[in-house]
Every structure is written in C-alpha cells, then in structure tokens.
Amino acid sequence: MTSRTIAENLDRADPLTRWRDEFVFPDPDLIYLDGNSLGRTPKRTVDAIRHVIEQEWAGDLITSWWENGWLEMPLTVGDLLAPLLGARPGEVAVHDSTTVCLFQMVNAAIDLTGGSVIAVADTEFPTDRYVIDGTARIRPGVTVRHGLDDLDGVDVVVRSHVDYRTAEIAPLAEETDRAAAAGAITVWDLSHAAGVVDLDLEGAGVQLAAGCTYKFLNGGPGSPAFTYVRSSIVDSVEQPIRGWFGQRDQFAMDNSFEARDGIGRMLNGTPGILGLVGARSGIEVAAEAGIGAIAAKARTLGDFAIDCAEEFGLTCSTARPPVSSGGHISVIHPDAATLQPRLAARGVIVDKRDPDVLRFGLSPLTTRFVDVFDALSILAGMLDA
C-alpha cells in the first residue's frame, strides 16, 4: 500500500532533501517531473552566468580567454565531470552538442576498427540513428545493421546505456565485452544515465562514449555535451571535425593541422562559454551531492513510483530497479497525447513519447516523493472521472 503519509515520511528521511535548496523554484506548487528532459535551474548557475557576463565578458573582455580559463574550460569542466562517469582526469571533454559528439565518436570508432558495419537497434534514440545513417551516407562502404542480437561481422555498436522510453539499463560491462568478443567497439550514449546512474566507465572497459549535460546534470537548455575517450586509445583517435581548438599549436595560424595530445583532440570550434558555465555549475552540484547518493535515491524513487502506479491501476512499462535506472517511469495509455496537456493544466509537467507513453521524470536532487504520489494520483483521478 502507498499513501501520501508514506511519501511524506520518505521525504523526511531523504538525505538529499537539503539539495532542493540549491535550485530555483519560482512556483512552489508546480509538480515538475520532466527533469529527465531538462533539469531545473541551480541557483549558483544564475550567479555564475551573471558574473561571467558582467565581469569576465563585459569587464575583462578578450583577456578572459587566458586570465579566466576560457581556453581550457572544455577540459577543466570535463575533469570535473569525469568522476561522475567513473572516468579518469583527461578522459572527458565538454564541448559541443550531443549530435556532434556522437558523430565524432561513431567516426572515430570506424577508423579505429578499420571496419564498415555499424549496428544499432531500431528502438534507439532518434538522434543516434540519424547520426549513424548520416555517417553511412557520407562514408563509402559503410553500412548499417538494424538490431543488436547478432554482432557477427559488426565493427561498431551504438547504444544507449538507459533506454529513453522505459528507463531499462543495458549492462555496461557485459555488453561492452560482448561487442569486443565479436571484434566491435561500442559507442555508448550516456545522455539518460549521466548524473543519475553510478557509472564506472573504466571498470566496464568502455572505450568511447558521449552524452548530454542538460538532463540530470542540470546544465541548462542546450548546455554542451561531452565526449569520453579511454586514455589508452585517445592518441590513436582521429576525430572527423577539425577545428582550431583541436590543433596542437592553436595560434600558429599558418601551420597545417596536427591534433592535440589527449582528450583535447576532440575539440573543434570555439566553445560556448556561457553554456559551459551552466554545465559546470550543474555538474558541481551533482559532484557535491555525490553520485552514489543520487543513484540510490533514483532507485528508491523508481520503486515508489511503480508502487503508486500499481496502486492506482495505471499501466507502467518500466521494470523495477535495478533493471531500470529509476530516472523515470513510463505510464502507457492510448490517450497520452491529450493527457499530457490536461496534466499541465493541473500543474503537473511530464513528458510524452508517441504513440502512448507518458514519462514521469524522477530527478533525485529536485523530486520529492510527495511529487510522485500527487502526480500519479492526479492522473488516476482523470482516468476515473
């Protein structure tokens, strides 16, 4: 049995409760369960961006590239993020959109293997499939295999660690090893995992990965994504988008291109500093709260949300943790498209995925157990009316 009293007791016992004070809540009555798409705004982000605009940009102007660390910010923010991914310093760069980062990783994997067959599931996140199809279009001889059951003859596998529809977790080490046994490199999309799953990229043997910072890392709309390259292979990687930030001697303008050593070779054009400041602030909050505590609450929230869904007679397609991440649950209903705006009118913000999925995001730093209970109760009331 579930009840609002149980939810209130869980909130009182929650060790992460105080971290809600780190975030902006303009409307305290709004139930926001879409942090798995766009995380809430950390208060320190507002202050940090204001400082960069008013002091570093307006006051220090171009000297900020050197004096305020702008030139190396994709790498310093990457080092801040690395422990949340189970990666080492010097293995992560935060620098561009998820699409661009995935394109880099897919092409780097093709070059590393010398192969031509990329495998991806038909249910994979659309951007991943689009990147793969686009890569095959511009690289002669490269073909796409749809499905991951048979990896014989596959050179590159692209897959998400957390399924965006169901929150199911793919076993990182086992699937990386399975692909490697077939002679393939796996490019992992960590967009729905970073900041909510306690990752161990090093221990799992992952070589290449990419992901975003605007979901559970609360980096802000369009905040830059990241690339991860294992240190043992990074200097063998040829990334396909050459720009002056990836050049060994960046300001030797007449020199031919020579890639930087280390993860810096993944950089290309001039980074967006304001976006990086937002990403840095959100990553700082997650790092200070601790990814272990965040992941533990995600699992508890996931279990509680499924308990509520079952109690209210809702159809939930998300398995219980640890099969799922706890980052969201999916409720299935044929009228999902009309239920979403009706929920919004009642002050409940959730996500929709065609044709029949309502996603209830469970961002551990900002979501309370009473939010979950109230939202699912409101939905159940709508269906019973």
C-alpha positions as a Python dict, from the first residue, in 0.01 Angstrom:
ca = {
    (1, 'M'): (0, 0, 0),
    (2, 'T'): (107, 356, -69),
    (3, 'S'): (-22, 679, 72),
    (4, 'R'): (69, 1043, 89),
    (5, 'T'): (172, 989, 451),
    (6, 'I'): (424, 730, 338),
    (7, 'A'): (553, 976, 78),
    (8, 'E'): (589, 1246, 342),
    (9, 'N'): (780, 1009, 569),
    (10, 'L'): (1014, 915, 284),
    (11, 'D'): (1080, 1284, 219),
    (12, 'R'): (1161, 1346, 585),
    (13, 'A'): (1411, 1059, 580),
    (14, 'D'): (1565, 1161, 246),
    (15, 'P'): (1936, 1250, 289),
    (16, 'L'): (1924, 1460, -30),
    (17, 'T'): (1636, 1683, 82),
    (18, 'R'): (1862, 1981, 154),
    (19, 'W'): (1985, 1988, -206),
    (20, 'R'): (1647, 2119, -321),
    (21, 'D'): (1757, 2448, -167),
    (22, 'E'): (2028, 2467, -436),
    (23, 'F'): (1763, 2511, -706),
    (24, 'V'): (1523, 2782, -822),
    (25, 'F'): (1151, 2713, -763),
    (26, 'P'): (953, 3013, -897),
    (27, 'D'): (624, 2826, -848),
    (28, 'P'): (642, 2606, -537),
    (29, 'D'): (310, 2440, -627),
    (30, 'L'): (426, 2318, -968),
    (31, 'I'): (499, 1945, -983),
    (32, 'Y'): (785, 1922, -1232),
    (33, 'L'): (854, 1565, -1341),
    (34, 'D'): (1044, 1636, -1662),
    (35, 'G'): (1397, 1673, -1527),
    (36, 'N'): (1492, 1372, -1737),
    (37, 'S'): (1450, 1606, -2037),
    (38, 'L'): (1554, 1941, -1889),
    (39, 'G'): (1678, 1969, -1533),
    (40, 'R'): (1584, 2254, -1302),
    (41, 'T'): (1797, 2566, -1263),
    (42, 'P'): (2067, 2564, -992),
    (43, 'K'): (2085, 2893, -804),
    (44, 'R'): (2461, 2900, -848),
    (45, 'T'): (2414, 2890, -1226),
    (46, 'V'): (2229, 3222, -1216),
    (47, 'D'): (2510, 3379, -1014),
    (48, 'A'): (2787, 3223, -1223),
    (49, 'I'): (2645, 3333, -1557),
    (50, 'R'): (2578, 3681, -1422),
    (51, 'H'): (2943, 3703, -1310),
    (52, 'V'): (3073, 3588, -1649),
    (53, 'I'): (2855, 3839, -1833),
    (54, 'E'): (2909, 4136, -1605),
    (55, 'Q'): (3272, 4083, -1508),
    (56, 'E'): (3456, 3841, -1733),
    (57, 'W'): (3290, 3934, -2063),
    (58, 'A'): (3197, 4297, -2001),
    (59, 'G'): (3499, 4382, -1785),
    (60, 'D'): (3788, 4154, -1876),
    (61, 'L'): (3682, 4113, -2238),
    (62, 'I'): (3914, 3907, -2459),
    (63, 'T'): (4172, 3861, -2184),
    (64, 'S'): (3924, 3621, -2022),
    (65, 'W'): (4033, 3351, -2265),
    (66, 'W'): (4365, 3345, -2078),
    (67, 'E'): (4304, 3516, -1745),
    (68, 'N'): (3974, 3341, -1660),
    (69, 'G'): (4044, 3000, -1808),
    (70, 'W'): (3809, 3013, -2102),
    (71, 'L'): (4054, 2843, -2340),
    (72, 'E'): (4076, 2526, -2137),
    (73, 'M'): (3723, 2527, -1997),
    (74, 'P'): (3601, 2227, -2207),
    (75, 'L'): (3878, 2022, -2045),
    (76, 'T'): (3855, 2158, -1689),
    (77, 'V'): (3478, 2101, -1688),
    (78, 'G'): (3547, 1756, -1833),
    (79, 'D'): (3776, 1676, -1542),
    (80, 'L'): (3503, 1789, -1303),
    (81, 'L'): (3255, 1556, -1475),
    (82, 'A'): (3488, 1257, -1504),
    (83, 'P'): (3437, 1113, -1151),
    (84, 'L'): (3058, 1113, -1205),
    (85, 'L'): (3118, 885, -1504),
    (86, 'G'): (3375, 659, -1343),
    (87, 'A'): (3640, 806, -1570),
    (88, 'R'): (3990, 941, -1512),
    (89, 'P'): (4105, 1304, -1542),
    (90, 'G'): (4198, 1378, -1900),
    (91, 'E'): (3939, 1140, -2049),
    (92, 'V'): (3636, 1371, -2077),
    (93, 'A'): (3580, 1692, -2275),
    (94, 'V'): (3263, 1903, -2253),
    (95, 'H'): (3237, 2095, -2575),
    (96, 'D'): (2955, 2056, -2825),
    (97, 'S'): (2605, 1923, -2890),
    (98, 'T'): (2522, 1558, -2830),
    (99, 'T'): (2474, 1509, -3203),
    (100, 'V'): (2819, 1643, -3287),
    (101, 'C'): (2981, 1442, -3007),
    (102, 'L'): (2811, 1121, -3120),
    (103, 'F'): (2916, 1188, -3480),
    (104, 'Q'): (3275, 1223, -3362),
    (105, 'M'): (3259, 902, -3162),
    (106, 'V'): (3098, 694, -3438),
    (107, 'N'): (3351, 806, -3696),
    (108, 'A'): (3640, 759, -3455),
    (109, 'A'): (3520, 404, -3387),
    (110, 'I'): (3502, 325, -3759),
    (111, 'D'): (3859, 446, -3805),
    (112, 'L'): (3988, 259, -3501),
    (113, 'T'): (3842, -72, -3620),
    (114, 'G'): (3908, -17, -3989),
    (115, 'G'): (3563, -164, -4043),
    (116, 'S'): (3244, -66, -4218),
    (117, 'V'): (2941, -218, -4040),
    (118, 'I'): (2757, -22, -3770),
    (119, 'A'): (2489, -194, -3562),
    (120, 'V'): (2205, -8, -3391),
    (121, 'A'): (1864, -106, -3258),
    (122, 'D'): (1554, 26, -3435),
    (123, 'T'): (1430, 144, -3095),
    (124, 'E'): (1739, 356, -3027),
    (125, 'F'): (1701, 728, -2960),
    (126, 'P'): (1634, 907, -3292),
    (127, 'T'): (1944, 1128, -3289),
    (128, 'D'): (2169, 824, -3258),
    (129, 'R'): (2001, 656, -3555),
    (130, 'Y'): (2014, 977, -3759),
    (131, 'V'): (2386, 1019, -3689),
    (132, 'I'): (2456, 662, -3794),
    (133, 'D'): (2250, 689, -4113),
    (134, 'G'): (2418, 1021, -4194),
    (135, 'T'): (2762, 871, -4138),
    (136, 'A'): (2682, 582, -4372),
    (137, 'R'): (2565, 830, -4634),
    (138, 'I'): (2893, 1020, -4645),
    (139, 'R'): (3138, 733, -4590),
    (140, 'P'): (3163, 499, -4890),
    (141, 'G'): (3125, 135, -4800),
    (142, 'V'): (2981, 192, -4453),
    (143, 'T'): (2656, 6, -4392),
    (144, 'V'): (2404, -6, -4108),
    (145, 'R'): (2274, -323, -3949),
    (146, 'H'): (1947, -286, -3761),
    (147, 'G'): (1946, -497, -3445),
    (148, 'L'): (2199, -599, -3180),
    (149, 'D'): (2124, -968, -3128),
    (150, 'D'): (2380, -1091, -3382),
    (151, 'L'): (2708, -897, -3378),
    (152, 'D'): (2897, -1129, -3612),
    (153, 'G'): (3068, -912, -3873),
    (154, 'V'): (2984, -588, -3688),
    (155, 'D'): (3259, -331, -3636),
    (156, 'V'): (3084, -57, -3437),
    (157, 'V'): (2790, -83, -3197),
    (158, 'V'): (2597, 228, -3091),
    (159, 'R'): (2355, 205, -2799),
    (160, 'S'): (2217, 392, -2501),
    (161, 'H'): (2300, 281, -2150),
    (162, 'V'): (1949, 381, -2036),
    (163, 'D'): (1652, 332, -2267),
    (164, 'Y'): (1475, 664, -2317),
    (165, 'R'): (1129, 503, -2326),
    (166, 'T'): (1142, 252, -2040),
    (167, 'A'): (1450, 355, -1832),
    (168, 'E'): (1583, -1, -1868),
    (169, 'I'): (1959, -21, -1809),
    (170, 'A'): (2177, -208, -2056),
    (171, 'P'): (2453, -397, -1869),
    (172, 'L'): (2754, -179, -1944),
    (173, 'A'): (3043, -419, -1888),
    (174, 'E'): (2867, -728, -2027),
    (175, 'E'): (2754, -560, -2347),
    (176, 'T'): (3089, -387, -2398),
    (177, 'D'): (3258, -726, -2362),
    (178, 'R'): (3006, -899, -2591),
    (179, 'A'): (3076, -649, -2866),
    (180, 'A'): (3452, -670, -2813),
    (181, 'A'): (3437, -1050, -2841),
    (182, 'A'): (3280, -1001, -3185),
    (183, 'G'): (3557, -756, -3280),
    (184, 'A'): (3347, -442, -3237),
    (185, 'I'): (3384, -119, -3041),
    (186, 'T'): (3076, 8, -2859),
    (187, 'V'): (2994, 379, -2859),
    (188, 'W'): (2777, 437, -2552),
    (189, 'D'): (2520, 716, -2537),
    (190, 'L'): (2507, 820, -2171),
    (191, 'S'): (2254, 1101, -2210),
    (192, 'H'): (1989, 936, -1990),
    (193, 'A'): (2248, 795, -1749),
    (194, 'A'): (2490, 1075, -1663),
    (195, 'G'): (2403, 1226, -1329),
    (196, 'V'): (2154, 957, -1225),
    (197, 'V'): (2337, 623, -1266),
    (198, 'D'): (2652, 540, -1070),
    (199, 'L'): (2872, 473, -1374),
    (200, 'D'): (3209, 300, -1391),
    (201, 'L'): (3333, 350, -1746),
    (202, 'E'): (3686, 246, -1658),
    (203, 'G'): (3583, -71, -1478),
    (204, 'A'): (3340, -164, -1756),
    (205, 'G'): (3609, -137, -2023),
    (206, 'V'): (3425, 134, -2215),
    (207, 'Q'): (3640, 299, -2482),
    (208, 'L'): (3414, 563, -2637),
    (209, 'A'): (3106, 742, -2507),
    (210, 'A'): (2910, 1065, -2536),
    (211, 'G'): (2620, 1224, -2352),
    (212, 'C'): (2445, 1545, -2258),
    (213, 'T'): (2454, 1768, -1950),
    (214, 'Y'): (2107, 1924, -1955),
    (215, 'K'): (1907, 1636, -1807),
    (216, 'F'): (2009, 1500, -1467),
    (217, 'L'): (2322, 1719, -1460),
    (218, 'N'): (2104, 2034, -1472),
    (219, 'G'): (2333, 2221, -1711),
    (220, 'G'): (2061, 2427, -1878),
    (221, 'P'): (1886, 2425, -2218),
    (222, 'G'): (2132, 2328, -2487),
    (223, 'S'): (2423, 2304, -2245),
    (224, 'P'): (2719, 2133, -2412),
    (225, 'A'): (2753, 1758, -2431),
    (226, 'F'): (3061, 1554, -2353),
    (227, 'T'): (3288, 1301, -2516),
    (228, 'Y'): (3472, 1028, -2331),
    (229, 'V'): (3776, 853, -2478),
    (230, 'R'): (3967, 596, -2277),
    (231, 'S'): (4319, 723, -2210),
    (232, 'S'): (4481, 408, -2352),
    (233, 'I'): (4346, 481, -2701),
    (234, 'V'): (4298, 858, -2708),
    (235, 'D'): (4614, 939, -2901),
    (236, 'S'): (4511, 689, -3171),
    (237, 'V'): (4177, 858, -3227),
    (238, 'E'): (4119, 1054, -3546),
    (239, 'Q'): (3815, 1271, -3499),
    (240, 'P'): (3636, 1388, -3814),
    (241, 'I'): (3571, 1755, -3734),
    (242, 'R'): (3894, 1950, -3736),
    (243, 'G'): (3898, 2294, -3583),
    (244, 'W'): (4149, 2529, -3428),
    (245, 'F'): (4071, 2427, -3068),
    (246, 'G'): (4179, 2073, -3157),
    (247, 'Q'): (4507, 2192, -3309),
    (248, 'R'): (4827, 2126, -3114),
    (249, 'D'): (4955, 2482, -3161),
    (250, 'Q'): (4625, 2668, -3171),
    (251, 'F'): (4761, 3013, -3253),
    (252, 'A'): (5013, 2910, -3518),
    (253, 'M'): (4766, 3008, -3784),
    (254, 'D'): (4971, 2909, -4088),
    (255, 'N'): (5054, 2558, -3971),
    (256, 'S'): (4884, 2250, -4111),
    (257, 'F'): (4657, 2064, -3872),
    (258, 'E'): (4821, 1850, -3606),
    (259, 'A'): (4593, 1710, -3340),
    (260, 'R'): (4647, 1790, -2973),
    (261, 'D'): (4758, 1517, -2740),
    (262, 'G'): (4494, 1360, -2519),
    (263, 'I'): (4124, 1436, -2500),
    (264, 'G'): (4186, 1790, -2629),
    (265, 'R'): (4200, 1646, -2981),
    (266, 'M'): (3821, 1603, -2961),
    (267, 'L'): (3769, 1980, -2955),
    (268, 'N'): (3687, 2162, -3275),
    (269, 'G'): (3550, 2517, -3292),
    (270, 'T'): (3531, 2791, -3032),
    (271, 'P'): (3333, 2665, -2731),
    (272, 'G'): (3024, 2843, -2599),
    (273, 'I'): (3145, 2980, -2268),
    (274, 'L'): (2802, 3065, -2122),
    (275, 'G'): (2682, 2711, -2190),
    (276, 'L'): (2996, 2570, -2031),
    (277, 'V'): (2944, 2786, -1722),
    (278, 'G'): (2591, 2644, -1690),
    (279, 'A'): (2719, 2289, -1737),
    (280, 'R'): (2994, 2344, -1481),
    (281, 'S'): (2750, 2471, -1220),
    (282, 'G'): (2513, 2177, -1263),
    (283, 'I'): (2798, 1926, -1254),
    (284, 'E'): (2932, 2089, -938),
    (285, 'V'): (2602, 2036, -759),
    (286, 'A'): (2588, 1668, -858),
    (287, 'A'): (2951, 1616, -761),
    (288, 'E'): (2897, 1773, -419),
    (289, 'A'): (2580, 1575, -351),
    (290, 'G'): (2755, 1254, -456),
    (291, 'I'): (2662, 1026, -741),
    (292, 'G'): (2623, 728, -506),
    (293, 'A'): (2355, 905, -301),
    (294, 'I'): (2187, 1038, -616),
    (295, 'A'): (2172, 693, -777),
    (296, 'A'): (2040, 537, -456),
    (297, 'K'): (1755, 788, -434),
    (298, 'A'): (1680, 740, -804),
    (299, 'R'): (1625, 370, -741),
    (300, 'T'): (1408, 437, -435),
    (301, 'L'): (1202, 694, -625),
    (302, 'G'): (1162, 446, -910),
    (303, 'D'): (1035, 174, -679),
    (304, 'F'): (795, 414, -508),
    (305, 'A'): (664, 547, -840),
    (306, 'I'): (594, 195, -961),
    (307, 'D'): (421, 117, -630),
    (308, 'C'): (197, 420, -683),
    (309, 'A'): (124, 331, -1045),
    (310, 'E'): (21, -19, -943),
    (311, 'E'): (-187, 112, -651),
    (312, 'F'): (-374, 349, -884),
    (313, 'G'): (-429, 86, -1153),
    (314, 'L'): (-203, 252, -1410),
    (315, 'T'): (-14, 57, -1675),
    (316, 'C'): (360, 104, -1624),
    (317, 'S'): (613, -33, -1876),
    (318, 'T'): (915, 36, -1656),
    (319, 'A'): (1069, -252, -1465),
    (320, 'R'): (1178, -201, -1107),
    (321, 'P'): (1536, -103, -1028),
    (322, 'P'): (1798, -231, -1073),
    (323, 'V'): (1664, -339, -1414),
    (324, 'S'): (1567, 26, -1466),
    (325, 'S'): (1768, 331, -1366),
    (326, 'G'): (1500, 492, -1153),
    (327, 'G'): (1543, 807, -1360),
    (328, 'H'): (1185, 791, -1485),
    (329, 'I'): (888, 562, -1518),
    (330, 'S'): (670, 528, -1825),
    (331, 'V'): (293, 506, -1798),
    (332, 'I'): (118, 366, -2104),
    (333, 'H'): (-219, 500, -2212),
    (334, 'P'): (-373, 537, -2561),
    (335, 'D'): (-475, 897, -2478),
    (336, 'A'): (-125, 1007, -2371),
    (337, 'A'): (-123, 1293, -2622),
    (338, 'T'): (-431, 1453, -2464),
    (339, 'L'): (-348, 1358, -2105),
    (340, 'Q'): (-19, 1548, -2108),
    (341, 'P'): (-172, 1897, -2156),
    (342, 'R'): (-451, 1810, -1911),
    (343, 'L'): (-189, 1726, -1650),
    (344, 'A'): (-8, 2052, -1726),
    (345, 'A'): (-332, 2242, -1666),
    (346, 'R'): (-340, 2081, -1321),
    (347, 'G'): (18, 2189, -1250),
    (348, 'V'): (188, 1860, -1335),
    (349, 'I'): (460, 1872, -1602),
    (350, 'V'): (552, 1538, -1759),
    (351, 'D'): (692, 1425, -2092),
    (352, 'K'): (520, 1239, -2376),
    (353, 'R'): (658, 996, -2631),
    (354, 'D'): (442, 885, -2922),
    (355, 'P'): (227, 697, -2952),
    (356, 'D'): (116, 621, -2596),
    (357, 'V'): (390, 694, -2339),
    (358, 'L'): (379, 944, -2052),
    (359, 'R'): (723, 973, -1889),
    (360, 'F'): (733, 1077, -1524),
    (361, 'G'): (1085, 1204, -1461),
    (362, 'L'): (1242, 1135, -1121),
    (363, 'S'): (1535, 1373, -1087),
    (364, 'P'): (1676, 1284, -743),
    (365, 'L'): (1807, 1627, -640),
    (366, 'T'): (1478, 1807, -700),
    (367, 'T'): (1196, 1548, -697),
    (368, 'R'): (1012, 1469, -374),
    (369, 'F'): (821, 1152, -302),
    (370, 'V'): (506, 1358, -249),
    (371, 'D'): (551, 1500, -600),
    (372, 'V'): (543, 1147, -739),
    (373, 'F'): (241, 1044, -532),
    (374, 'D'): (43, 1358, -613),
    (375, 'A'): (117, 1347, -987),
    (376, 'L'): (16, 985, -1031),
    (377, 'S'): (-288, 1037, -810),
    (378, 'I'): (-400, 1327, -1029),
    (379, 'L'): (-354, 1117, -1343),
    (380, 'A'): (-552, 830, -1192),
    (381, 'G'): (-829, 1071, -1095),
    (382, 'M'): (-850, 1195, -1454),
    (383, 'L'): (-887, 841, -1584),
    (384, 'D'): (-1154, 755, -1329),
    (385, 'A'): (-1359, 1069, -1395),
}
